[in-house]
Coordinates of C-alpha atoms and ligand atoms in Angstrom, one line a residue:
M297 CA 125.1 100.3 109.8
K298 CA 122.9 102.0 112.4
E299 CA 120.1 99.5 112.1
K300 CA 117.5 101.4 114.2
N301 CA 117.2 104.5 112.1
F302 CA 118.2 103.2 108.7
Y303 CA 115.5 104.1 106.2
T304 CA 115.0 102.4 102.9
L305 CA 112.6 103.7 100.2
G306 CA 111.2 100.9 98.0
I307 CA 109.6 101.7 94.6
E308 CA 107.6 99.3 92.5
T309 CA 106.1 100.0 89.0
S310 CA 106.6 96.8 87.1
C311 CA 103.0 96.3 86.0
D312 CA 99.8 98.1 87.1
E313 CA 100.5 99.0 90.7
T314 CA 102.3 102.2 91.6
A315 CA 103.8 101.4 95.0
A316 CA 106.2 103.0 97.5
A317 CA 107.2 101.8 101.0
I318 CA 109.5 102.9 103.8
L319 CA 111.3 100.2 105.8
R320 CA 113.3 100.8 109.0
G321 CA 116.2 98.5 109.5
D322 CA 115.9 95.2 107.6
R323 CA 112.1 94.5 107.9
E324 CA 110.2 97.0 110.0
L325 CA 107.5 98.3 107.7
L326 CA 106.7 102.0 108.4
S327 CA 104.4 102.5 105.4
N328 CA 103.3 100.5 102.4
I329 CA 101.3 102.5 99.8
V330 CA 99.9 100.7 96.8
Y331 CA 97.9 102.5 94.1
S332 CA 96.2 100.0 91.8
Q333 CA 95.4 100.9 88.2
A334 CA 92.9 98.1 87.9
E335 CA 90.0 100.4 87.4
I336 CA 91.7 102.1 84.4
H337 CA 92.5 98.8 82.7
K338 CA 89.1 97.2 83.4
K339 CA 87.5 98.5 80.2
Y340 CA 90.3 97.0 78.1
G341 CA 90.1 93.6 79.8
G342 CA 93.8 93.6 80.6
V343 CA 96.8 95.8 81.3
V344 CA 97.6 98.2 78.4
P345 CA 101.4 98.9 78.7
E346 CA 101.3 102.5 77.3
V347 CA 98.3 103.5 79.5
A348 CA 100.0 101.9 82.5
S349 CA 103.3 103.7 82.1
R350 CA 101.6 107.1 81.6
D351 CA 99.5 106.5 84.8
H352 CA 102.6 105.5 86.8
L353 CA 104.2 108.8 85.8
R354 CA 101.1 110.7 86.9
K355 CA 101.0 108.9 90.3
I356 CA 104.5 108.1 91.4
Q357 CA 105.3 111.3 93.2
F358 CA 102.1 111.3 95.2
V359 CA 102.6 107.7 96.2
I360 CA 106.1 108.3 97.4
N361 CA 105.0 111.4 99.3
E362 CA 102.3 109.4 101.0
A363 CA 104.7 106.7 101.9
L364 CA 107.1 109.3 103.5
T365 CA 104.2 111.1 105.3
E366 CA 102.7 107.9 106.7
A367 CA 106.1 106.7 107.9
G368 CA 106.9 110.1 109.4
V369 CA 110.2 110.2 107.5
H370 CA 111.5 113.3 105.6
L371 CA 113.0 112.7 102.1
P372 CA 116.5 113.8 103.2
E373 CA 116.5 111.2 106.0
L374 CA 116.4 108.3 103.5
D375 CA 119.5 106.1 103.5
L376 CA 118.9 103.8 100.6
I377 CA 116.6 103.6 97.5
G378 CA 115.5 100.2 96.1
V379 CA 113.6 100.0 92.8
T380 CA 112.2 97.2 90.7
Q381 CA 114.5 96.7 87.7
G382 CA 112.6 93.7 86.1
P383 CA 110.9 91.6 85.1
G384 CA 108.0 93.7 84.0
L385 CA 106.7 96.1 81.3
V386 CA 109.7 98.2 80.1
G387 CA 107.8 101.5 80.0
C388 CA 106.4 101.0 83.5
L389 CA 109.8 99.9 84.9
L390 CA 111.4 103.1 83.4
V391 CA 109.1 105.3 85.4
G392 CA 110.2 103.7 88.7
L393 CA 113.8 103.6 87.7
S394 CA 114.0 107.2 86.5
T395 CA 112.3 108.4 89.7
A396 CA 114.6 106.3 91.9
K397 CA 117.7 107.6 90.0
G398 CA 116.5 111.2 90.5
I399 CA 116.1 110.7 94.2
S400 CA 119.4 108.9 94.6
F401 CA 121.2 111.6 92.6
G402 CA 119.6 114.4 94.4
L403 CA 120.2 113.0 97.9
E404 CA 123.5 111.4 97.1
K405 CA 122.2 108.2 98.5
P406 CA 122.8 104.6 97.3
L407 CA 120.5 102.9 94.8
I408 CA 119.8 99.2 94.2
G409 CA 118.0 97.6 91.3
V410 CA 115.8 94.8 92.6
N411 CA 114.5 91.6 90.8
H412 CA 110.7 91.6 91.3
L413 CA 110.7 87.9 91.8
E414 CA 113.2 88.1 94.6
G415 CA 110.9 90.8 95.9
H416 CA 108.0 88.3 96.1
L417 CA 110.2 85.9 98.1
F418 CA 111.1 88.7 100.5
A419 CA 107.4 89.2 101.4
H420 CA 108.1 86.2 103.5
Y421 CA 111.4 87.6 104.9
I422 CA 109.6 90.7 106.1
E423 CA 107.1 88.7 108.1
S424 CA 109.0 85.5 109.1
G425 CA 111.5 87.1 111.4
L426 CA 113.7 84.3 112.8
E427 CA 110.8 81.9 112.8
A428 CA 110.9 80.4 109.3
P429 CA 114.3 80.9 107.7
P430 CA 115.6 79.1 104.6
P431 CA 116.1 76.4 103.5
F432 CA 112.6 76.1 102.0
V433 CA 110.8 75.4 98.8
A434 CA 109.1 78.6 97.4
L435 CA 106.2 78.5 95.0
I436 CA 106.1 81.9 93.3
V437 CA 102.7 82.2 91.6
S438 CA 101.9 85.6 90.1
G439 CA 100.4 87.1 87.0
G440 CA 103.6 86.7 85.0
H441 CA 105.3 83.8 86.7
T442 CA 104.9 80.4 88.1
S443 CA 108.1 78.9 89.5
L444 CA 109.3 76.4 92.1
V445 CA 112.4 77.6 93.8
H446 CA 114.8 76.0 96.2
V447 CA 115.8 78.8 98.5
R448 CA 119.0 77.5 100.1
E449 CA 119.5 80.8 101.9
W450 CA 118.5 84.4 101.3
G451 CA 120.2 85.5 98.1
H452 CA 120.8 81.9 96.8
Y453 CA 118.1 80.5 94.6
E454 CA 117.8 77.5 92.3
V455 CA 114.7 77.4 90.0
I456 CA 113.7 73.8 89.9
G457 CA 110.5 74.2 87.9
E458 CA 108.6 76.8 85.8
T459 CA 105.5 77.1 83.7
R460 CA 106.0 76.3 80.0
D461 CA 103.3 78.6 78.9
D462 CA 100.8 80.7 80.9
A463 CA 101.5 81.7 84.5
A464 CA 98.9 80.6 87.1
G465 CA 97.7 84.1 87.6
E466 CA 97.5 84.6 83.8
A467 CA 95.3 81.4 83.6
F468 CA 93.0 82.8 86.4
D469 CA 92.7 86.1 84.5
K470 CA 92.1 84.5 81.0
V471 CA 89.7 81.9 82.3
G472 CA 87.8 84.5 84.3
K473 CA 87.5 86.6 81.2
L474 CA 86.3 83.6 79.3
I475 CA 83.5 82.9 81.7
G476 CA 82.5 86.6 81.7
L477 CA 84.2 88.1 84.8
G478 CA 85.8 91.5 84.8
Y479 CA 89.5 92.3 85.0
P480 CA 91.5 91.5 87.2
A481 CA 89.6 88.2 87.2
G482 CA 91.7 86.1 89.6
I483 CA 90.1 87.4 92.7
E484 CA 86.7 87.2 91.1
V485 CA 87.2 83.5 90.2
D486 CA 88.2 83.0 93.9
R487 CA 85.0 84.7 95.1
L488 CA 82.7 83.0 92.7
S489 CA 84.2 79.6 93.3
K490 CA 82.8 79.7 96.9
Q491 CA 79.3 79.4 95.4
G492 CA 80.2 76.6 92.9
N493 CA 80.8 72.9 93.0
R494 CA 84.5 72.1 92.5
S495 CA 83.8 68.6 91.4
A496 CA 81.2 69.6 88.8
I497 CA 83.6 69.2 85.9
A498 CA 86.7 67.0 85.8
F499 CA 89.1 69.4 84.1
P500 CA 92.6 68.0 83.3
R501 CA 95.4 68.4 85.9
P502 CA 98.1 69.4 83.4
M503 CA 101.5 67.8 83.9
L504 CA 100.6 66.3 87.3
D505 CA 101.6 62.8 86.2
E506 CA 104.8 63.9 84.5
P507 CA 108.2 63.8 86.3
G508 CA 109.9 67.1 87.1
F509 CA 108.4 70.3 88.5
D510 CA 107.3 72.2 85.4
F511 CA 103.8 73.5 84.9
S512 CA 101.5 74.2 82.0
F513 CA 98.2 76.0 82.2
A514 CA 97.4 77.0 78.6
G515 CA 95.6 73.8 77.8
L516 CA 93.3 74.2 80.7
K517 CA 91.9 77.4 79.2
T518 CA 91.1 75.5 76.0
A519 CA 89.5 72.7 77.9
I520 CA 87.2 75.2 79.6
L521 CA 86.4 76.8 76.2
Y522 CA 85.4 73.4 74.8
H523 CA 83.3 72.6 77.8
M524 CA 81.4 75.9 77.6
R525 CA 80.6 75.2 73.9
E526 CA 79.4 71.7 74.6
H527 CA 77.6 72.5 77.9
P528 CA 76.4 76.1 77.7
E529 CA 74.1 75.4 80.6
T530 CA 77.0 75.0 83.1
S531 CA 76.9 77.8 85.7
Q532 CA 79.7 80.4 85.9
A533 CA 80.3 79.3 89.6
D534 CA 80.7 75.6 88.7
L535 CA 83.1 76.5 85.9
A536 CA 85.1 78.8 88.2
A537 CA 85.2 76.3 91.1
S538 CA 86.2 73.3 88.9
F539 CA 88.9 75.3 87.1
Q540 CA 90.3 76.7 90.4
E541 CA 90.4 73.2 91.9
A542 CA 92.4 71.9 88.9
V543 CA 95.0 74.6 89.2
V544 CA 95.2 74.3 93.0
D545 CA 95.6 70.5 92.7
V546 CA 98.6 70.8 90.4
L547 CA 100.2 73.6 92.4
V548 CA 99.8 71.9 95.8
E549 CA 100.8 68.4 94.6
K550 CA 103.9 69.5 92.7
T551 CA 105.1 71.7 95.5
L552 CA 104.7 69.0 98.1
R553 CA 106.5 66.6 95.8
A554 CA 109.4 69.1 95.4
A555 CA 109.7 69.5 99.2
D556 CA 109.7 65.7 99.6
D557 CA 112.3 65.2 96.9
L558 CA 114.6 67.8 98.4
K559 CA 113.9 66.6 101.9
I560 CA 112.9 70.1 103.0
G561 CA 110.2 70.5 105.6
R562 CA 109.2 74.1 104.8
I563 CA 107.2 75.6 102.0
V564 CA 106.6 79.3 101.3
V565 CA 103.9 80.4 98.8
V566 CA 104.2 84.0 97.4
G567 CA 102.9 86.2 94.6
G568 CA 99.4 87.4 93.7
V569 CA 97.9 83.9 93.4
A570 CA 99.1 83.1 97.0
A571 CA 96.1 85.3 98.0
N572 CA 93.8 82.7 96.6
S573 CA 91.6 81.3 99.4
R574 CA 91.4 77.8 98.2
L575 CA 95.1 77.5 97.6
R576 CA 95.7 78.7 101.1
E577 CA 93.1 76.3 102.5
R578 CA 94.6 73.3 100.7
F579 CA 98.2 74.0 101.6
Q580 CA 97.3 74.7 105.2
S581 CA 95.4 71.4 105.4
S582 CA 98.4 69.6 103.9
D583 CA 100.5 71.2 106.6
S584 CA 99.6 68.8 109.4
G585 CA 99.1 65.9 107.0
V586 CA 102.6 65.4 105.7
G587 CA 104.7 67.1 108.3
V588 CA 105.7 70.2 106.2
D589 CA 105.1 73.6 107.5
V590 CA 103.6 76.0 105.0
H591 CA 103.8 79.8 105.1
F592 CA 101.9 82.5 103.2
P593 CA 102.5 86.2 103.5
S594 CA 99.6 88.4 104.6
L595 CA 97.3 89.2 101.7
N596 CA 98.6 92.7 101.1
L597 CA 102.2 91.4 100.8
C598 CA 101.1 88.6 98.3
T599 CA 100.2 91.0 95.5
D600 CA 102.6 93.6 94.1
N601 CA 103.9 96.1 96.7
A602 CA 107.1 98.1 97.4
A603 CA 107.7 96.8 100.9
M604 CA 109.2 93.6 99.4
I605 CA 111.3 95.7 97.1
A606 CA 112.7 97.8 99.9
A607 CA 113.5 94.6 101.9
V608 CA 115.5 93.1 99.1
A609 CA 117.4 96.3 98.6
H610 CA 118.3 96.5 102.3
F611 CA 119.4 92.9 102.3
H612 CA 121.8 93.3 99.4
Y613 CA 123.0 96.6 100.7
A614 CA 123.8 95.0 104.1
S615 CA 125.3 91.8 102.7
N616 CA 127.1 92.9 99.5
P617 CA 128.0 96.5 99.0
A618 CA 129.1 95.7 95.4
H619 CA 125.4 95.9 94.4
V620 CA 125.2 99.5 95.3
L621 CA 125.0 102.2 92.6
N622 CA 124.3 105.9 92.6
G623 CA 121.8 107.9 90.6
L624 CA 124.3 108.6 87.8
Q625 CA 125.1 105.0 87.0
D626 CA 123.5 102.9 84.4
L627 CA 120.4 101.0 85.7
S628 CA 118.3 99.9 82.8
P629 CA 115.0 98.1 82.9
S630 CA 115.1 94.4 82.1
S631 CA 111.8 93.0 81.0
S632 CA 112.8 89.3 81.3
L633 CA 115.2 89.4 84.3
R634 CA 115.5 85.9 85.8
L635 CA 115.9 84.9 89.5
Ligands
KG4_1114 O1 102.1 89.2 92.0 P1 101.0 90.0 91.3 O2 100.3 91.1 92.1 O3 101.6 90.7 90.0 C1 102.5 90.0 89.2 O4 103.7 90.1 89.6 O5 102.1 89.4 88.2 O6 100.0 88.9 90.8 C2 98.8 89.3 90.1 C3 98.1 88.1 89.7 C4 96.9 88.4 88.8 O7 96.9 87.4 87.7 C5 95.7 88.2 89.7 O8 94.5 87.8 89.0 C6 96.2 87.1 90.6 O9 97.5 87.4 90.9 N1 95.4 87.0 91.9 C7 94.6 86.0 92.2 C8 94.0 86.4 93.4 N2 94.4 87.6 93.8 C9 95.3 88.0 92.8 N3 94.4 84.8 91.6 C10 93.6 84.0 92.2 N4 93.0 84.2 93.4 C11 93.1 85.4 94.0 N5 92.5 85.7 95.2
ZN1115 ZN1 104.4 90.5 91.2

């Protein structure tokens, strides 16, 4: 493979971001365009799948064109197309998949369906270079998932813990909504927490004292609801900060425990919630404390993007040609694809 000028187009439409990116070689990012539908879903207080898929259809071509233009790459120069196959909203995934199939068919270029969760892991791959390779323990914390993964090497993953109910991002969004913040509430909770007292309310730390690496966040939401009923005078900022501290405590503690158990000295935190400033601060301060080195992708690679999708596609293309399809082959959306 002529690494230098090998161009991969990544396409991501699994939820409410329409995204396209161009990668040169295995991880040189030439463009990374993300169009967020957040404004559209704001008035509904969450993502409406039907509305999301229609808007993907409206935007996808513009987003791809912008990615090509910014990269200075012409459509026929593409060598590979990678597209999110799942997990995600089926109608949304279909838009990305159909577009990718059309491009692959028209250009007669290979196509690879990508697992969105492996995508989040590859945000680290893009940025780490040779500096922080596997093995490591990955904490994937997004709107739809919370998993602890033993990454033995790129392409080989063992999920060692998962949430039993709500994902961490989902908890941020639901609690944010409960205390009166707009959608998407995760980032608002993060902002507001800076003005609050994180020890104001001692919310539970769910599953922290139980063995294993599973999580549960649904009960925390109920605890906050009860607290608000009993103490309506509590400020939004104190609620936000105390809730955030409870989630961060559990995530940090369980991840450090997993690294210790597996005798692995490196932790990588990815997914939308990895953008949380308190989570970053707490992990980074644990860094020196217990001798583990902790990595986070840059903020724009934590939340959904297509650069990570392109990187996974390139990796599988280079390491296992059996993954490669063409635009005529079956590539269906899989809403509950697992790592
Ligand atoms: O990875 P992502 O962009 O999409 C999914 O694959 O789900 O993650 C989105 C999630 C949302 O729940 C959002 O509220 C949360 O990440 N999020 C945050 C922050 N930024 C995004 N949660 C807490 N603090 C943040 N700064
Ligand atoms: Zn995601």
